[in-house]
Short mmCIF file of C-alpha atoms in Angstrom, two decimals:
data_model
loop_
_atom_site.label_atom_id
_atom_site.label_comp_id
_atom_site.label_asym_id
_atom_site.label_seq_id
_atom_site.Cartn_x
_atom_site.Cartn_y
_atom_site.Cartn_z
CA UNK A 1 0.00 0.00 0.00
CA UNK A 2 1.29 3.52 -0.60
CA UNK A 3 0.48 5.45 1.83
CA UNK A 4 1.46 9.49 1.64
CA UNK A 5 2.06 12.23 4.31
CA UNK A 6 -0.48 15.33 3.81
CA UNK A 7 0.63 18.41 2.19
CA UNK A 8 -2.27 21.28 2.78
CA UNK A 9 -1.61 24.49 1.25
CA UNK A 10 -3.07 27.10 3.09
CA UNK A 11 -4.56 30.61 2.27
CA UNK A 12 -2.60 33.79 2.68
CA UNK A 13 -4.86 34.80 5.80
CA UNK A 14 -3.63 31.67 7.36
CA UNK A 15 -0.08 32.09 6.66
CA UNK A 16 -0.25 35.71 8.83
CA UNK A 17 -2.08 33.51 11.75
CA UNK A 18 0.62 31.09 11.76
CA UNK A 19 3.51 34.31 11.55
CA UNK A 20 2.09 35.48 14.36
CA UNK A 21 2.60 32.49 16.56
CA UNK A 22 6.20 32.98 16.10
CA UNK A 23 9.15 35.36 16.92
CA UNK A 24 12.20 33.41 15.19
CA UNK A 25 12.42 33.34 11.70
CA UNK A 26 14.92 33.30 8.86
CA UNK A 27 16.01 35.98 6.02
CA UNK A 28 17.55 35.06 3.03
CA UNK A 29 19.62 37.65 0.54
CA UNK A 30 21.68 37.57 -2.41
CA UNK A 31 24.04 39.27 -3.99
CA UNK A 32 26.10 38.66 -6.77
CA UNK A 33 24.83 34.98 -7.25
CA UNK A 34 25.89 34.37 -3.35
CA UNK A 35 22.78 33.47 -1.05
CA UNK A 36 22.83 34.30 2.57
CA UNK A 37 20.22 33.20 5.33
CA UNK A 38 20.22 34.54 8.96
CA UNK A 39 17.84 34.22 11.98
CA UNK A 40 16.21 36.54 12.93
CA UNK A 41 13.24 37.61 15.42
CA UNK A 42 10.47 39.21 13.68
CA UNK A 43 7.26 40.79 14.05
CA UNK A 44 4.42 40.47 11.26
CA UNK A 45 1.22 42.27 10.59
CA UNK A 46 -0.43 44.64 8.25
CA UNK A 47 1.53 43.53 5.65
CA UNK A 48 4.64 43.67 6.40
CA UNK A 49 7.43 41.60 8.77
CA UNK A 50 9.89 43.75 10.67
CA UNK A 51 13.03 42.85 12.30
CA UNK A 52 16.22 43.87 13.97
CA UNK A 53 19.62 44.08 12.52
CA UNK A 54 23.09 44.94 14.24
CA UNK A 55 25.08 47.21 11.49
CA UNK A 56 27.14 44.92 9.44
CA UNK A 57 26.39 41.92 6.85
CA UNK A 58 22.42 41.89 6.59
CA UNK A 59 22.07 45.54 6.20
CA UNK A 60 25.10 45.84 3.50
CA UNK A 61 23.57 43.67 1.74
CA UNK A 62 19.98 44.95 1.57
CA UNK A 63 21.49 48.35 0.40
CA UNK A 64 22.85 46.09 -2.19
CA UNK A 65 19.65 44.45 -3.39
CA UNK A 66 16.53 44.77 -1.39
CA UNK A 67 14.80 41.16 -2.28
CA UNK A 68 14.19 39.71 0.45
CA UNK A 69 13.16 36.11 1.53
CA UNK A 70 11.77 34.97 4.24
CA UNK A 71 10.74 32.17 6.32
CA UNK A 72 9.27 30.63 9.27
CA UNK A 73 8.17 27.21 10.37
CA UNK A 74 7.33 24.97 13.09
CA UNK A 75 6.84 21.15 13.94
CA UNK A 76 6.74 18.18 15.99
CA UNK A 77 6.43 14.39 15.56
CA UNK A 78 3.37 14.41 14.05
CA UNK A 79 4.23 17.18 11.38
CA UNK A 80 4.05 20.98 10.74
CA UNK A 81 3.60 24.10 8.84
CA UNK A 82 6.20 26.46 6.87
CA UNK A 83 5.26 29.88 5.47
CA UNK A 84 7.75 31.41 2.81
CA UNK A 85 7.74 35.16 2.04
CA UNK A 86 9.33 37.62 -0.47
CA UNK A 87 9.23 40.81 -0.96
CA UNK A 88 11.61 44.34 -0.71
CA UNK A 89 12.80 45.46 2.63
CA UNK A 90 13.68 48.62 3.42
CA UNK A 91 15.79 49.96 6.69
CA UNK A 92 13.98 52.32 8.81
CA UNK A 93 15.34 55.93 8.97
CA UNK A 94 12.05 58.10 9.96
CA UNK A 95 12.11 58.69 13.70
CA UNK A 96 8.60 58.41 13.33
CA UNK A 97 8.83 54.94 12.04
CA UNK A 98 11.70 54.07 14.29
CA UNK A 99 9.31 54.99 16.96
CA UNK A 100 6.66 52.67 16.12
CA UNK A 101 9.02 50.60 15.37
CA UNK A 102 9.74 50.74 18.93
CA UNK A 103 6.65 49.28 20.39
CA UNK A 104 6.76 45.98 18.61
CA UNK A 105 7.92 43.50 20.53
CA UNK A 106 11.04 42.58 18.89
CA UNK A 107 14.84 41.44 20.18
CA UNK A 108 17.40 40.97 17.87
CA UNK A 109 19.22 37.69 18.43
CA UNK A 110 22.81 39.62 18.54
CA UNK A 111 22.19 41.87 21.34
CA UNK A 112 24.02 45.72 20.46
CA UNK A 113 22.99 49.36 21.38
CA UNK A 114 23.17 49.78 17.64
CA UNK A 115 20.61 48.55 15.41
CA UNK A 116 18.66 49.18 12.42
CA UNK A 117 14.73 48.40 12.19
CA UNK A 118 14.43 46.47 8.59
CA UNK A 119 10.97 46.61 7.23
CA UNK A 120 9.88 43.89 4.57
CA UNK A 121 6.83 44.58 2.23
CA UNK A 122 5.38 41.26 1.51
CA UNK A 123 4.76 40.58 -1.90
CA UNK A 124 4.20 37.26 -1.95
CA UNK A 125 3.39 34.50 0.94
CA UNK A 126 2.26 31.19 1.04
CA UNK A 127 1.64 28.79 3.59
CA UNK A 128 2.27 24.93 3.74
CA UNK A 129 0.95 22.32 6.72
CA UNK A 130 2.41 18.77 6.97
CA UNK A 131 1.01 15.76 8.39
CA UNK A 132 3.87 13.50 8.70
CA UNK A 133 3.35 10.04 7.95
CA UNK A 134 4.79 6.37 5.97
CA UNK A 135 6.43 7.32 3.37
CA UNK A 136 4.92 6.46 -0.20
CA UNK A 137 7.30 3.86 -1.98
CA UNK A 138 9.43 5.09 -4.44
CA UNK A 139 8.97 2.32 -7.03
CA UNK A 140 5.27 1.95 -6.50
CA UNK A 141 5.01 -1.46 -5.27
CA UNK A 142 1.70 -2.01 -3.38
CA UNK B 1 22.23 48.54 34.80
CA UNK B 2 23.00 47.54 31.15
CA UNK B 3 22.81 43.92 30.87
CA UNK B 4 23.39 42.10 27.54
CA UNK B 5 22.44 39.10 26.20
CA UNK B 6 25.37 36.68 25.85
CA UNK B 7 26.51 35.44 22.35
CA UNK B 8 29.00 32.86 22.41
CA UNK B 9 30.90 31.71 18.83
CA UNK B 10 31.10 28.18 18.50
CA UNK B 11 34.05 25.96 16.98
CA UNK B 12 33.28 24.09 13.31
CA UNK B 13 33.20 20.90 15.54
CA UNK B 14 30.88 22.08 17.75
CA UNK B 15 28.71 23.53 14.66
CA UNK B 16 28.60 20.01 13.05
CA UNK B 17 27.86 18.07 16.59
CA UNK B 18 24.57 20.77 16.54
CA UNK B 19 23.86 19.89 13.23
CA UNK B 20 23.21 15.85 14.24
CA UNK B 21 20.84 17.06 16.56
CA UNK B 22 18.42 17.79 13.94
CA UNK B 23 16.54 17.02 11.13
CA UNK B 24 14.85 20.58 10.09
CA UNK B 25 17.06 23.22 8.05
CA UNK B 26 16.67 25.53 5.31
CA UNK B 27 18.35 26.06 2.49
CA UNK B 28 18.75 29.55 0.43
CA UNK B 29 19.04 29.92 -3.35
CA UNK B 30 19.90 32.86 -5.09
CA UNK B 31 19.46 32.85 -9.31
CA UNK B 32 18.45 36.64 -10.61
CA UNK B 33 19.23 38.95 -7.57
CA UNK B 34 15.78 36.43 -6.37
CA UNK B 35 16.77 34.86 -3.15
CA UNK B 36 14.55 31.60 -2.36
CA UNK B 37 13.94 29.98 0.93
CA UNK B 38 13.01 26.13 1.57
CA UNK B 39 12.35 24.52 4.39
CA UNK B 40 14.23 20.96 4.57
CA UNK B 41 15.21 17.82 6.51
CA UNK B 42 19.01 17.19 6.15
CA UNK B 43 21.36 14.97 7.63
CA UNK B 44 25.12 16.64 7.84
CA UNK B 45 28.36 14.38 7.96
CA UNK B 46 31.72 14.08 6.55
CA UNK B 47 31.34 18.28 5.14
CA UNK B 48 28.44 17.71 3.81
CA UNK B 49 24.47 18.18 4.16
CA UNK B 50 22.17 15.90 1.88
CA UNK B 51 18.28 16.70 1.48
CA UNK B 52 15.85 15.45 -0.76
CA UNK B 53 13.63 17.61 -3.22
CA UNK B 54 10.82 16.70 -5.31
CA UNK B 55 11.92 18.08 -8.80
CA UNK B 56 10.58 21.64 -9.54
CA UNK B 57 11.72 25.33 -8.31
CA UNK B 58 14.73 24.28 -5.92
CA UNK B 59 16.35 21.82 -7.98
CA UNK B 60 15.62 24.05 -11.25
CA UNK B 61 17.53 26.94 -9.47
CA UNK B 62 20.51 24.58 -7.99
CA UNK B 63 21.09 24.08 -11.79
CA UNK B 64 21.38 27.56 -12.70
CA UNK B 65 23.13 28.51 -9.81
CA UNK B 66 24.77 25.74 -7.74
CA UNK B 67 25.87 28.38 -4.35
CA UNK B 68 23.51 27.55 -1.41
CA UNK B 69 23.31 28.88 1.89
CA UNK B 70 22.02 26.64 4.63
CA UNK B 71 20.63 27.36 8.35
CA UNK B 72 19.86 25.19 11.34
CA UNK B 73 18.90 26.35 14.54
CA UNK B 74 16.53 25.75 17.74
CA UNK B 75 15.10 28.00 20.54
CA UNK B 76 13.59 27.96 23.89
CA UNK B 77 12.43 30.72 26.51
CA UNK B 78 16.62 30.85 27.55
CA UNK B 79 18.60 31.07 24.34
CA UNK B 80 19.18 28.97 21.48
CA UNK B 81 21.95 28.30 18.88
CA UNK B 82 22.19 28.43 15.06
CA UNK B 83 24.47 27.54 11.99
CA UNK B 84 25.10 28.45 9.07
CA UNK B 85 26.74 26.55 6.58
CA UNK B 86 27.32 28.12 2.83
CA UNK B 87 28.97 25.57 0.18
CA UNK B 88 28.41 24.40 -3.72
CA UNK B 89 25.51 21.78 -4.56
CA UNK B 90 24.81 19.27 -6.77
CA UNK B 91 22.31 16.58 -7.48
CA UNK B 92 23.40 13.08 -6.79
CA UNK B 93 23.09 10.91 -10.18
CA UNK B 94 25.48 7.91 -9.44
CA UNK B 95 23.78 4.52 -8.64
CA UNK B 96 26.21 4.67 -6.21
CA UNK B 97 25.77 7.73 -4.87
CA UNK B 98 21.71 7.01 -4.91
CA UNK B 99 22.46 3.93 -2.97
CA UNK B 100 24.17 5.37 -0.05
CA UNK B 101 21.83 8.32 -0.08
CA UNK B 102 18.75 5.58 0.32
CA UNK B 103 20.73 4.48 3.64
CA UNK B 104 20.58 8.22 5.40
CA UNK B 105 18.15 8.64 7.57
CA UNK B 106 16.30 11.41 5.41
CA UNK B 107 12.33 12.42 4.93
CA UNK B 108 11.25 15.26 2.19
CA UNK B 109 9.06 17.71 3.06
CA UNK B 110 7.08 16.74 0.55
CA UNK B 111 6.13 13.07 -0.46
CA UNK B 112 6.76 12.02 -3.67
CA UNK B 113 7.31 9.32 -5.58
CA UNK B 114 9.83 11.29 -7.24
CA UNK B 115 12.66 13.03 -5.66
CA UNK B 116 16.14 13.83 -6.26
CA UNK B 117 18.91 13.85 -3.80
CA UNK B 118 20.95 16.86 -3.10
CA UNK B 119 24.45 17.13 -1.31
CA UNK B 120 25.71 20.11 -0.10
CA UNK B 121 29.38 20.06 -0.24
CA UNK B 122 30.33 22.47 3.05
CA UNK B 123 32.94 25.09 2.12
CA UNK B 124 32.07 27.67 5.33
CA UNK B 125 30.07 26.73 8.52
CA UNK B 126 29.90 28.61 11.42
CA UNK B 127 27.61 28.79 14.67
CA UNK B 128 26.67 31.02 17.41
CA UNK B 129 24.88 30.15 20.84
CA UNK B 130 22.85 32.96 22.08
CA UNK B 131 21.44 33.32 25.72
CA UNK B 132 18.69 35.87 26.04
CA UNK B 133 18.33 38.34 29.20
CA UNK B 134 17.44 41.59 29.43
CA UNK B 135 17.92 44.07 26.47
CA UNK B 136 21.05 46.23 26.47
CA UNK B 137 19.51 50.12 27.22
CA UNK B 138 19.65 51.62 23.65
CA UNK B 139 21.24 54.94 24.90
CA UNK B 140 23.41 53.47 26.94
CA UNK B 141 21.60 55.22 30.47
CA UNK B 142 22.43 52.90 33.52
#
């Protein structure tokens, strides 16, 4: 018998729910061909996932090209979910968004008194749950 | 009182005795300034991380542009560690190869009958524990 694990793709509304059930998340840049990915601790809502940065490799980069990927998941024995977003990000220079900036409840994994507030307009997002199970066999033999 | 979080850099030995602790990573791709992010189950050894992929975007994008970028990590309330691991790719097409592939102890994401093995050969890891506290004061005001 082949017997599959569930995939369920789920709507974009879900895919915000799920976001905001979690604060650690990963970004992913290139530049020149080289992919980077770095954890992060994030807020989303309205659109939009923010984050923390200490100056240095994630910020040169987005100065460098502003595509941004990003993604955050969670599971256990029985299975899980993954939500993948991409859009442009943008550093934070307005004190007026730094200030609201300020009231999300965000921490930056490397802790510094200098950071940057990196805003990412979601352009796309989609949202994957997993029900772990046998796996099918690859040769088809009942 | 300024009290910081404590970030502690890890050894390459240490990064790769983290990385047999789990199963979930992801993997970055970069092909046309476009930066993609996948969530995977890996098993690392011997320099290199192996996942599975169902043929499609990743595997399409490892051929146009074989530079990955890879990230483990796990949390709790205290702290957490991650790594990051950036090296060349390729897709395993060897019987041989295939064979010793089918021995790891390796699940896709996504079942399929068909699926393609992927090996990571490891060119850069590193890895960082973090322990969470209290913020450091922004401006630095005891």
């Amino acid at each position: 018998m082949v017997v599959g694990s569930a995939v369920e793709v789920l709507s974009e509304d879900q895919a915000w729910e799920l976001l905001a059930t979690r604060q650690l998340g990963r970004v992913a840049t290139s530049v020149g061909d080289q992919p980077e990915i770095f954890p992060i601790n994030f807020y989303a809502g309205d659109g939009k996932i923010v984050f923390r940065t200490a100056a240095g490799t994630k910020l040169s980069e987005i100065a460098v090209n502003n595509r941004l990927a990003f993604e955050a998941d969670e599971t256990d024995n029985a299975g899980g979910w993954s939500v993948i977003a991409k859009g442009r990000a943008r550093i934070l220079v307005s004190t007026r968004d730094i200030e609201a900036a300020d009231e999300l409840p965000l921490h930056s994994w490397v802790p510094t008194l200098k950071y940057d507030y990196v805003e990412l307009t979601v352009e796309e997002i989609s949202a994957r749950r997993f029900t772990f199970g046998p796996e099918p066999d690859r040769y088809g033999i009942d």
